mmCIF file of C-alpha atoms in Angstrom:
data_model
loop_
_atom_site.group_PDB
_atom_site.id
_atom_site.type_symbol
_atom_site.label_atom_id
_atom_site.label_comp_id
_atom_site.label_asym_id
_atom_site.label_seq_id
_atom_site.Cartn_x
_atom_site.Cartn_y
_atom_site.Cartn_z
ATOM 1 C CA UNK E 267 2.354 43.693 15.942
ATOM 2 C CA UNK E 268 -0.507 41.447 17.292
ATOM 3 C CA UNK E 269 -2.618 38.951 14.802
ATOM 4 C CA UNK E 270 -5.669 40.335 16.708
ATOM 5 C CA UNK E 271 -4.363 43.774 15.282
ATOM 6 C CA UNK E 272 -4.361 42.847 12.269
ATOM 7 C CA UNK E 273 -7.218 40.976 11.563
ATOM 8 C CA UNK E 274 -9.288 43.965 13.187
ATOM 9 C CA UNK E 275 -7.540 46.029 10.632
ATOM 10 C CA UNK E 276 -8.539 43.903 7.848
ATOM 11 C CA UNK E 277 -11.908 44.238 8.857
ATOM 12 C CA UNK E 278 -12.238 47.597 9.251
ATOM 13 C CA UNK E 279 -10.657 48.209 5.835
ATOM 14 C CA UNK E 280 -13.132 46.182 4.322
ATOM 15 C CA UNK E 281 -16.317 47.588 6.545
ATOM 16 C CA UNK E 282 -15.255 50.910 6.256
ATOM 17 C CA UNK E 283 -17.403 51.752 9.820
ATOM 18 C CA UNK E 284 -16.164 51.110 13.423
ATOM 19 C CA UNK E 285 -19.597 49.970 14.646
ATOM 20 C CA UNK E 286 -19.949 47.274 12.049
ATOM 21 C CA UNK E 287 -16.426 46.213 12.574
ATOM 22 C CA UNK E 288 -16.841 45.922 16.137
ATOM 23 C CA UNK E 289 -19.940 43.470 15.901
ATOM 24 C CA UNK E 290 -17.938 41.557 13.740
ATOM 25 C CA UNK E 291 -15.505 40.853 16.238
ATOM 26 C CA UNK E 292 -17.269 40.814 19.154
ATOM 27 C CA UNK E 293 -16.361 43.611 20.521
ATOM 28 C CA UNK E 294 -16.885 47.474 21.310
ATOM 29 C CA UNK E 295 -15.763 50.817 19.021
ATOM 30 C CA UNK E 296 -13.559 51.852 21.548
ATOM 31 C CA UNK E 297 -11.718 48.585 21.189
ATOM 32 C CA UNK E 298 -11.685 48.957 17.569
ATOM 33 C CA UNK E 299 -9.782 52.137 18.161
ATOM 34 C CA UNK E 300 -7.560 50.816 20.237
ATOM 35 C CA UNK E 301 -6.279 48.187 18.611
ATOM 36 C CA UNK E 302 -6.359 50.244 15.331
ATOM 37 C CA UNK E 303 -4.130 52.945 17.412
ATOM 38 C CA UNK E 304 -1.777 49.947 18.334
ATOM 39 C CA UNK E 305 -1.056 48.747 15.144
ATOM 40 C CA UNK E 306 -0.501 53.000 13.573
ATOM 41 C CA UNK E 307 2.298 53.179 16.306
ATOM 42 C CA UNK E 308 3.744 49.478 15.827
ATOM 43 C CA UNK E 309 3.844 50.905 12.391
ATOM 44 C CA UNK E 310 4.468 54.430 12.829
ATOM 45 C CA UNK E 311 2.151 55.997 10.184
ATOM 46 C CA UNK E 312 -1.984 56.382 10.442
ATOM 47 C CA UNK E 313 -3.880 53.374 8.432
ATOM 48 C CA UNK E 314 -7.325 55.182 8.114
ATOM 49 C CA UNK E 315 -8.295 58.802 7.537
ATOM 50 C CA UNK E 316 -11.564 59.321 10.131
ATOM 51 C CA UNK E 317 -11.780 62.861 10.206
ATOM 52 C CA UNK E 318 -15.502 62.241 10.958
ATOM 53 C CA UNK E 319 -16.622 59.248 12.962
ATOM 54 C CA UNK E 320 -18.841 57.926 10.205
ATOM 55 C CA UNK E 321 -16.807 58.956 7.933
ATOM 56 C CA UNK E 322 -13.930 55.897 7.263
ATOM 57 C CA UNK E 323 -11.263 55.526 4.321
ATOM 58 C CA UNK E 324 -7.785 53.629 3.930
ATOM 59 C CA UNK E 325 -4.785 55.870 3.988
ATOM 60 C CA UNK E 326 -2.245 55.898 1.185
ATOM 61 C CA UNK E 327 0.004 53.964 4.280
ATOM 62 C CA UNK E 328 -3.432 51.695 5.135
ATOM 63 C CA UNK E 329 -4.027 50.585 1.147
ATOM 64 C CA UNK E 330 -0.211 49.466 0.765
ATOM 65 C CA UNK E 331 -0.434 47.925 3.884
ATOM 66 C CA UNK E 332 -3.623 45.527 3.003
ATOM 67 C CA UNK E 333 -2.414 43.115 1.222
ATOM 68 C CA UNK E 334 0.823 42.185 3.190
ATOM 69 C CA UNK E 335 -1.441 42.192 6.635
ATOM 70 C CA UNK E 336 -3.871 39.929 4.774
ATOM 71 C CA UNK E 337 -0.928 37.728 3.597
ATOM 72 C CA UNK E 338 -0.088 37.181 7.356
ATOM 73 C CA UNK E 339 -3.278 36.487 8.313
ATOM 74 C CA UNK E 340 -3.780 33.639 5.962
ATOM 75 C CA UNK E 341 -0.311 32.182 6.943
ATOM 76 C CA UNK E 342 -1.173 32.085 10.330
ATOM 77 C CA UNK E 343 -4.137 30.365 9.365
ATOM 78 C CA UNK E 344 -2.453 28.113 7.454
ATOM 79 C CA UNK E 345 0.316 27.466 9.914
ATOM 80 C CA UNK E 346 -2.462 27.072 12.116
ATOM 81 C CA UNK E 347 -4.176 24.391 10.363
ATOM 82 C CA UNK E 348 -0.914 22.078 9.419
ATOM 83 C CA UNK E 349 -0.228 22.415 13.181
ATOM 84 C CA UNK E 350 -3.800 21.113 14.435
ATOM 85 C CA UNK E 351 -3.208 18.659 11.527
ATOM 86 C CA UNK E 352 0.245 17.256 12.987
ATOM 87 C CA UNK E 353 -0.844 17.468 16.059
ATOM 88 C CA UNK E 354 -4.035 14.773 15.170
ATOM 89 C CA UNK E 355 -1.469 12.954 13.522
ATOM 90 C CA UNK E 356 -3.245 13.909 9.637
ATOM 91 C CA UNK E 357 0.041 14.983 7.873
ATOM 92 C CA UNK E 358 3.799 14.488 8.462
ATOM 93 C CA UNK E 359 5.943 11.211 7.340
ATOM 94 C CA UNK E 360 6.496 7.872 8.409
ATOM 95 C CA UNK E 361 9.784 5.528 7.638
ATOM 96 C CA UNK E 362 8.612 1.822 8.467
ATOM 97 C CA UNK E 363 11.124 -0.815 7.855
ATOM 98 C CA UNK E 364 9.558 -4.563 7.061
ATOM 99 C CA UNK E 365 11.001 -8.475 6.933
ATOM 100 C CA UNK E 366 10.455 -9.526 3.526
ATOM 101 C CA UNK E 367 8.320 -12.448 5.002
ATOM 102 C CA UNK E 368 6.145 -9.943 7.046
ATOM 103 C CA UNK E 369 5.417 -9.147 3.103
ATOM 104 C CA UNK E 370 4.639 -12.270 1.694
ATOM 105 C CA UNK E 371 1.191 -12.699 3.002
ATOM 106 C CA UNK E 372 0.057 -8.870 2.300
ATOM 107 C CA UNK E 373 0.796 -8.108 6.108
ATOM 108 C CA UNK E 374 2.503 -5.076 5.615
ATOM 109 C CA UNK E 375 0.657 -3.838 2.651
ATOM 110 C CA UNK E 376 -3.061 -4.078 4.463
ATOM 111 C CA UNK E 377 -1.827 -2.130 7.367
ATOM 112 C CA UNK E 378 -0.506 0.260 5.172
ATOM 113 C CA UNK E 379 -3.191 0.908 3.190
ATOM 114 C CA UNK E 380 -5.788 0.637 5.479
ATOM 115 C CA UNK E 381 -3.287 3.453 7.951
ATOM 116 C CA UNK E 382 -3.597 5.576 4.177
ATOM 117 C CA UNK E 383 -6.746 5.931 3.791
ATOM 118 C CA UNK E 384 -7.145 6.766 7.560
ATOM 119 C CA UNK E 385 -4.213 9.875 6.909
ATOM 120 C CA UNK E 386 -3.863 10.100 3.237
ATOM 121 C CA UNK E 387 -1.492 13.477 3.820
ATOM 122 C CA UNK E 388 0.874 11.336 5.748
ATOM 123 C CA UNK E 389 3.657 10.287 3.373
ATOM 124 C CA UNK E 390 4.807 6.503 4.395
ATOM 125 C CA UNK E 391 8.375 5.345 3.046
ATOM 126 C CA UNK E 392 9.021 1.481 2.913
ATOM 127 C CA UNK E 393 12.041 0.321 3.430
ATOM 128 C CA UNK E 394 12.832 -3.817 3.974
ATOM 129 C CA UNK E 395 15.282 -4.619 6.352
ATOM 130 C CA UNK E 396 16.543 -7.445 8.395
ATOM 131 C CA UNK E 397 15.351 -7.610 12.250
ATOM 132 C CA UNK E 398 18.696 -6.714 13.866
ATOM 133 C CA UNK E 399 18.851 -3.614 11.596
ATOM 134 C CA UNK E 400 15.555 -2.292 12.153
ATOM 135 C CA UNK E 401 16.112 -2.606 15.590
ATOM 136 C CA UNK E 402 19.079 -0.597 15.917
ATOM 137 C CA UNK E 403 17.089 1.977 13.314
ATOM 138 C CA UNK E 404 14.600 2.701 15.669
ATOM 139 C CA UNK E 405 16.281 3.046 18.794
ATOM 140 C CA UNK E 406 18.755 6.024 17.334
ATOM 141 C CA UNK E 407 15.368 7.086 15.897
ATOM 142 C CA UNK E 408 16.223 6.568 12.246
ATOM 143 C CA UNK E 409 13.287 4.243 11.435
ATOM 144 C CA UNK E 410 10.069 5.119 13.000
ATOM 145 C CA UNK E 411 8.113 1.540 13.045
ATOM 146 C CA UNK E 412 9.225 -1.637 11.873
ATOM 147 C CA UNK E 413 7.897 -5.357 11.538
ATOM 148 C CA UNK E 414 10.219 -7.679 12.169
ATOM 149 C CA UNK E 415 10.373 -11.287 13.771
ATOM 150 C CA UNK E 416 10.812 -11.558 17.608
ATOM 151 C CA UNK E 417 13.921 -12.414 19.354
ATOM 152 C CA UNK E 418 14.579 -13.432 23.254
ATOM 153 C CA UNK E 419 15.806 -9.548 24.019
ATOM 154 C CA UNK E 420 14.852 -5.493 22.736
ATOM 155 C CA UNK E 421 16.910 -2.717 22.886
ATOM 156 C CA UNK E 422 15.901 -0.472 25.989
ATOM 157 C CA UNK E 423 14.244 1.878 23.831
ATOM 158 C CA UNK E 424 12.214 -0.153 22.148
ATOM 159 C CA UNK E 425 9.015 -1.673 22.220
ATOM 160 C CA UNK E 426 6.921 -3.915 20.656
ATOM 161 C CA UNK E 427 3.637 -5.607 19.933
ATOM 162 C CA UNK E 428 2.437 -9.100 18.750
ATOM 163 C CA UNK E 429 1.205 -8.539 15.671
ATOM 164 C CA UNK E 430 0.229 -12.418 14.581
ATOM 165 C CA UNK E 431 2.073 -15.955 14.668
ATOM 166 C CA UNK E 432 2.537 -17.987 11.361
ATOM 167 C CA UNK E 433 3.357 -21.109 11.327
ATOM 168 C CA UNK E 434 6.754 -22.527 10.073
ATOM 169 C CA UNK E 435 7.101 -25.152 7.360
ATOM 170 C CA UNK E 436 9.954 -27.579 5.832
ATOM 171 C CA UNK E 437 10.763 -26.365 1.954
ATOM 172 C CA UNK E 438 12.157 -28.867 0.421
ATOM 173 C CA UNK E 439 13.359 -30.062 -3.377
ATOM 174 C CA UNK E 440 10.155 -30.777 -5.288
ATOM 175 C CA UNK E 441 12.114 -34.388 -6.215
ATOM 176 C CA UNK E 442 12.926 -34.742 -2.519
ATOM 177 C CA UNK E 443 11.941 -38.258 -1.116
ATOM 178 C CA UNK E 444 10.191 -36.361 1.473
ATOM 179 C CA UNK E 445 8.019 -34.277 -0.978
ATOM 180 C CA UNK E 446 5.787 -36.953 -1.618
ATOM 181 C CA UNK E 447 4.154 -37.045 2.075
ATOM 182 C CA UNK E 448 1.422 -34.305 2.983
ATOM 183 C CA UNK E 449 3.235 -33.478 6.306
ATOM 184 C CA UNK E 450 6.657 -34.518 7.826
ATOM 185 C CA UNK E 451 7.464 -35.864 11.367
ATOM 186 C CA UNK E 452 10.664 -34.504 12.997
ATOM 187 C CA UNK E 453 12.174 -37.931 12.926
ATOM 188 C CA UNK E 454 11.995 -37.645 9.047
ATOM 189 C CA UNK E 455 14.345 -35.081 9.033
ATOM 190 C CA UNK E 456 17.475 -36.996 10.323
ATOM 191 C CA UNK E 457 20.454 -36.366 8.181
ATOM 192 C CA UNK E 458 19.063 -33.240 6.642
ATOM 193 C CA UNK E 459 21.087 -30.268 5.648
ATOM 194 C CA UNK E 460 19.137 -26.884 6.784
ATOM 195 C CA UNK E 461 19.924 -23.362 5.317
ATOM 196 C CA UNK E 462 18.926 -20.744 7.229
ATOM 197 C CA UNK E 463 19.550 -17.153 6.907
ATOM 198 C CA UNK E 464 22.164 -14.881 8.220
ATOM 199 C CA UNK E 465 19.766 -13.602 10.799
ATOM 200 C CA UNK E 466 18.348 -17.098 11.468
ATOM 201 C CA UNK E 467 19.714 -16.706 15.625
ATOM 202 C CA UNK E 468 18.232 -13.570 15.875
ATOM 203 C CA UNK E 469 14.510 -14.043 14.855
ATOM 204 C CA UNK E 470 14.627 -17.196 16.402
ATOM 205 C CA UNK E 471 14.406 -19.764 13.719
ATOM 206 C CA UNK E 472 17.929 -21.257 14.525
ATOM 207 C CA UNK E 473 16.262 -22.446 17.905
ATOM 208 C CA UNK E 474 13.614 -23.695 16.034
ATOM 209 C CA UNK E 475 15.261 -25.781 14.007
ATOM 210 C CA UNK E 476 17.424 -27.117 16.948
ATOM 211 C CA UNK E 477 14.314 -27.546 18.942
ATOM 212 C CA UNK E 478 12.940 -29.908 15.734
ATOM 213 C CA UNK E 479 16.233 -31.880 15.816
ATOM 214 C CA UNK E 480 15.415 -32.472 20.128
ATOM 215 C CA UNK E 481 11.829 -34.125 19.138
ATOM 216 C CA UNK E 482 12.838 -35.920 16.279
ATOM 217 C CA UNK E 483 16.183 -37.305 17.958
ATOM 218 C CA UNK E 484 19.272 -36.057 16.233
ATOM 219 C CA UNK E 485 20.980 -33.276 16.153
ATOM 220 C CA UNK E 486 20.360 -30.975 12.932
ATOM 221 C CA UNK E 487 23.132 -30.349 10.433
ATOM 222 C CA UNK E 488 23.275 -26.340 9.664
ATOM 223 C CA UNK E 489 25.038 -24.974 6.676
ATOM 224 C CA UNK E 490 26.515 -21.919 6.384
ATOM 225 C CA UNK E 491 24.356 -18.661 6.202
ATOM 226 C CA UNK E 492 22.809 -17.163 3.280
ATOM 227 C CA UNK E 493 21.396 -13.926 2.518
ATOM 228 C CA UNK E 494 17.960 -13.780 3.261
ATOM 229 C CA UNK E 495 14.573 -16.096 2.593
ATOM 230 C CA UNK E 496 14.822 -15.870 -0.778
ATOM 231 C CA UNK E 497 18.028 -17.296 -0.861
ATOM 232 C CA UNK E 498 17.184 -19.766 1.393
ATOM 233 C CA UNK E 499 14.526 -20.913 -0.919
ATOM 234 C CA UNK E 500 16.434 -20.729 -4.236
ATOM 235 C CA UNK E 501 18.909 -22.916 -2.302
ATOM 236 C CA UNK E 502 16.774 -25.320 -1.677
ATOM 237 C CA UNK E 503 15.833 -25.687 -5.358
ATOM 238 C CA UNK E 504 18.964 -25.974 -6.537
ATOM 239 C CA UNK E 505 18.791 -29.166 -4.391
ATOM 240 C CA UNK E 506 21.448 -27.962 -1.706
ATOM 241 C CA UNK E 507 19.545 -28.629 1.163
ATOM 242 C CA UNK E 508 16.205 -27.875 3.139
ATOM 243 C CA UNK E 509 14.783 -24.741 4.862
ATOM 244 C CA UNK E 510 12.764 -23.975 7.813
ATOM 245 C CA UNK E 511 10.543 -20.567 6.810
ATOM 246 C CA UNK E 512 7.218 -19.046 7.251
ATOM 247 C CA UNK E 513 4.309 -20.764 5.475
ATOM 248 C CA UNK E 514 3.263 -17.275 3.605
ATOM 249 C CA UNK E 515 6.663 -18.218 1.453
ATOM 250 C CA UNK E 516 4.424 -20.372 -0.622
ATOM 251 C CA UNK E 517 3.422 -16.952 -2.225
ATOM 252 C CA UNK E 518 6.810 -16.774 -3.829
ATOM 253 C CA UNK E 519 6.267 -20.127 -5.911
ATOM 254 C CA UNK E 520 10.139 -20.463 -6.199
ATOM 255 C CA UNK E 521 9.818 -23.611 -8.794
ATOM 256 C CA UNK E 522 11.749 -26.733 -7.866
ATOM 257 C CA UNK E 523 10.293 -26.165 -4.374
ATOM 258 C CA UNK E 524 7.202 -27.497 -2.191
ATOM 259 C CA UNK E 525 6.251 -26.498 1.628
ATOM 260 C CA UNK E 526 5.467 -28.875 4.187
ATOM 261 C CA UNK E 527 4.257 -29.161 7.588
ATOM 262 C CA UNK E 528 5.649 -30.847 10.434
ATOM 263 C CA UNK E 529 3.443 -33.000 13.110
ATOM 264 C CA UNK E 530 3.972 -33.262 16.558
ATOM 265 C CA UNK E 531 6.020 -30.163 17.426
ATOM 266 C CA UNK E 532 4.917 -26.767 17.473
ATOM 267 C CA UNK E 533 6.593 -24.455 15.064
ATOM 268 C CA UNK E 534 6.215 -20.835 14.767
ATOM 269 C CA UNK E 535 7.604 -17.557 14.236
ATOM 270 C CA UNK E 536 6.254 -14.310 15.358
ATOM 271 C CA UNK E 537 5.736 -11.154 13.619
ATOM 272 C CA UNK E 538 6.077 -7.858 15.774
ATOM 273 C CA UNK E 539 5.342 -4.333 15.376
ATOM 274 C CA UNK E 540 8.175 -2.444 16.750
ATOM 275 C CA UNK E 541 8.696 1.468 18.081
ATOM 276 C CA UNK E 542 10.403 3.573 20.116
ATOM 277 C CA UNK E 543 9.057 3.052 23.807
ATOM 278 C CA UNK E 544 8.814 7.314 24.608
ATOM 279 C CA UNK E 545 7.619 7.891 21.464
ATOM 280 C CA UNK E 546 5.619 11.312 21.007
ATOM 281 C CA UNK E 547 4.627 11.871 17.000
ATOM 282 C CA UNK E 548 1.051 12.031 16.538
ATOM 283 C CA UNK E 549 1.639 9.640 13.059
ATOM 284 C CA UNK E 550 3.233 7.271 14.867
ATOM 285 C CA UNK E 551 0.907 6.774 17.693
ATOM 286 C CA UNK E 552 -2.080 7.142 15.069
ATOM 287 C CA UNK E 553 -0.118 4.095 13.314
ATOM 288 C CA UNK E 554 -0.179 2.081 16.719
ATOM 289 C CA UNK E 555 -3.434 2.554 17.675
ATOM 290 C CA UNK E 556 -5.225 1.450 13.729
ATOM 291 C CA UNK E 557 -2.865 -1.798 14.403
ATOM 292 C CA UNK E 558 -4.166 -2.412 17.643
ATOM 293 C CA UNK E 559 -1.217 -2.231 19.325
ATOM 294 C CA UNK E 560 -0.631 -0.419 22.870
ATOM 295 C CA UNK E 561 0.697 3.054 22.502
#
């Protein structure tokens, strides 16, 4: 049983005349009949009584059998449709994973939104995660996008694009001795105690710090790993040392701390937009290509 069958069928029932059907499908009476004939043995039972040629009417067999071959016919249009819709990348789902500092300055969010409104029957899931995580999410195809902070070396099945670089400043007590200047130099630093988080190595910030310690002349004093940003910054608050983070964490107006910027080196950290390198879903690649990034 043919959709070609059945749709002529469907149009015959509701034309009631071969010619007319015919010139609705763009075709001839004969292959009307034919396909007609078709579909009675598929089924094994005539569809239309046409005793006379003009003469045209629906079968006992042919009126039970209208409404299920109509039913068909508009799920293989519908089936039809969601698949040209996937295909364009319209509906389906996306799992993006996200550093909470990649949230701070509406990053994530404006991408987001602004990939929404492009596919609003595309359901996104947000889920934040720490770089080495969404790393190993993607690559065993778990997560589908993620933006995390760069690191010296990707799994093989990952790529990723440069999404933007922010710039890195000291937090520090608000009663610090140091809060009082406008911006630090590295040499002011000496003798500090720096918190990072667990994942400092990994996205890089770990180097950084070390890299601060080379221009200012000492060699930087590293406490043991906390949790995350936040942590970092409540730390710091509660007076137990200083933190290296993203400027955007002035959003989080953790009281008891203030940012600062340091002179004379160059600090940043870079946010990256992260995928599978042979990746093949329309959403994804729709994703990619509204971010700018190479697909």
């Amino acid at each position: 049983m043919e959709l070609r069958q059945l749709r002529c069928f469907e149009i015959l029932a509701e034309e009631l005349h071969f010619a007319r059907t015919a010139d609705r499908l763009g075709t001839t009476q004969s292959g009307v009949s034919r396909l007609i004939a078709g579909l009675e043995t598929t089924l094994g039972g005539k569809l239309f009584n046409r005793a006379k040629r003009s003469s045209v009417s629906l079968t006992a067999t042919g009126a039970l059998f209208l409404p299920e071959a109509r039913a068909i016919l508009r799920q293989a249009e519908r089936g039809e449709t969601i698949g040209r819709r996937a295909a364009r990348g319209e509906i389906g789902s996306l799992e993006i994973g996200f550093v909470a500092s990649a949230a701070w300055d509406g990053t994530v969010s404006a991408m987001v939104r602004r990939y929404h409104e492009v596919a609003p029957g595309v359901e996104v899931r947000l889920r934040e995660m720490e770089t080495p995580r969404q790393l190993e999410e993607i690559a065993t195809g778990r997560l589908d996008l993620g933006f995390l902070r760069a690191r010296a070396d990707y799994p093989v099945e990952v790529k990723v694009s440069l999404l933007q670089r922010d710039a890195l400043h000291i937090a520090l007590p608000e009663d610090h001795k140091l809060a009082a200047q406008a911006a630090l130099r590295p040499v002011d630093l000496k003798g500090a105690k720096f918190i990072v988080p667990y994942f400092g190595e990994a996205a890089g910030f770990l180097v950084r710090i070390r890299t601060l310690g080379e221009a200012g002349g000492f060699t930087p004093e590293i406490l043991a790993p906390v949790r995350d940003f936040l942590t970092v910054l409540t730390s710091v608050a509660a007076g137990l040392g200083v933190g290296l983070v993203p400027e955007s964490a002035v959003n989080f107006r953790i009281p008891g701390t203030v940012l600062r910027p340091v002179e004379g080196v160059e600090l940043v950290s870079e946010l990256m937009l992260a995928s599978r390198r042979a990746e093949a879903s329309p959403t994804v690649r729709q994703f990619l290509a509204l971010a700018g990034a190479r697909v």
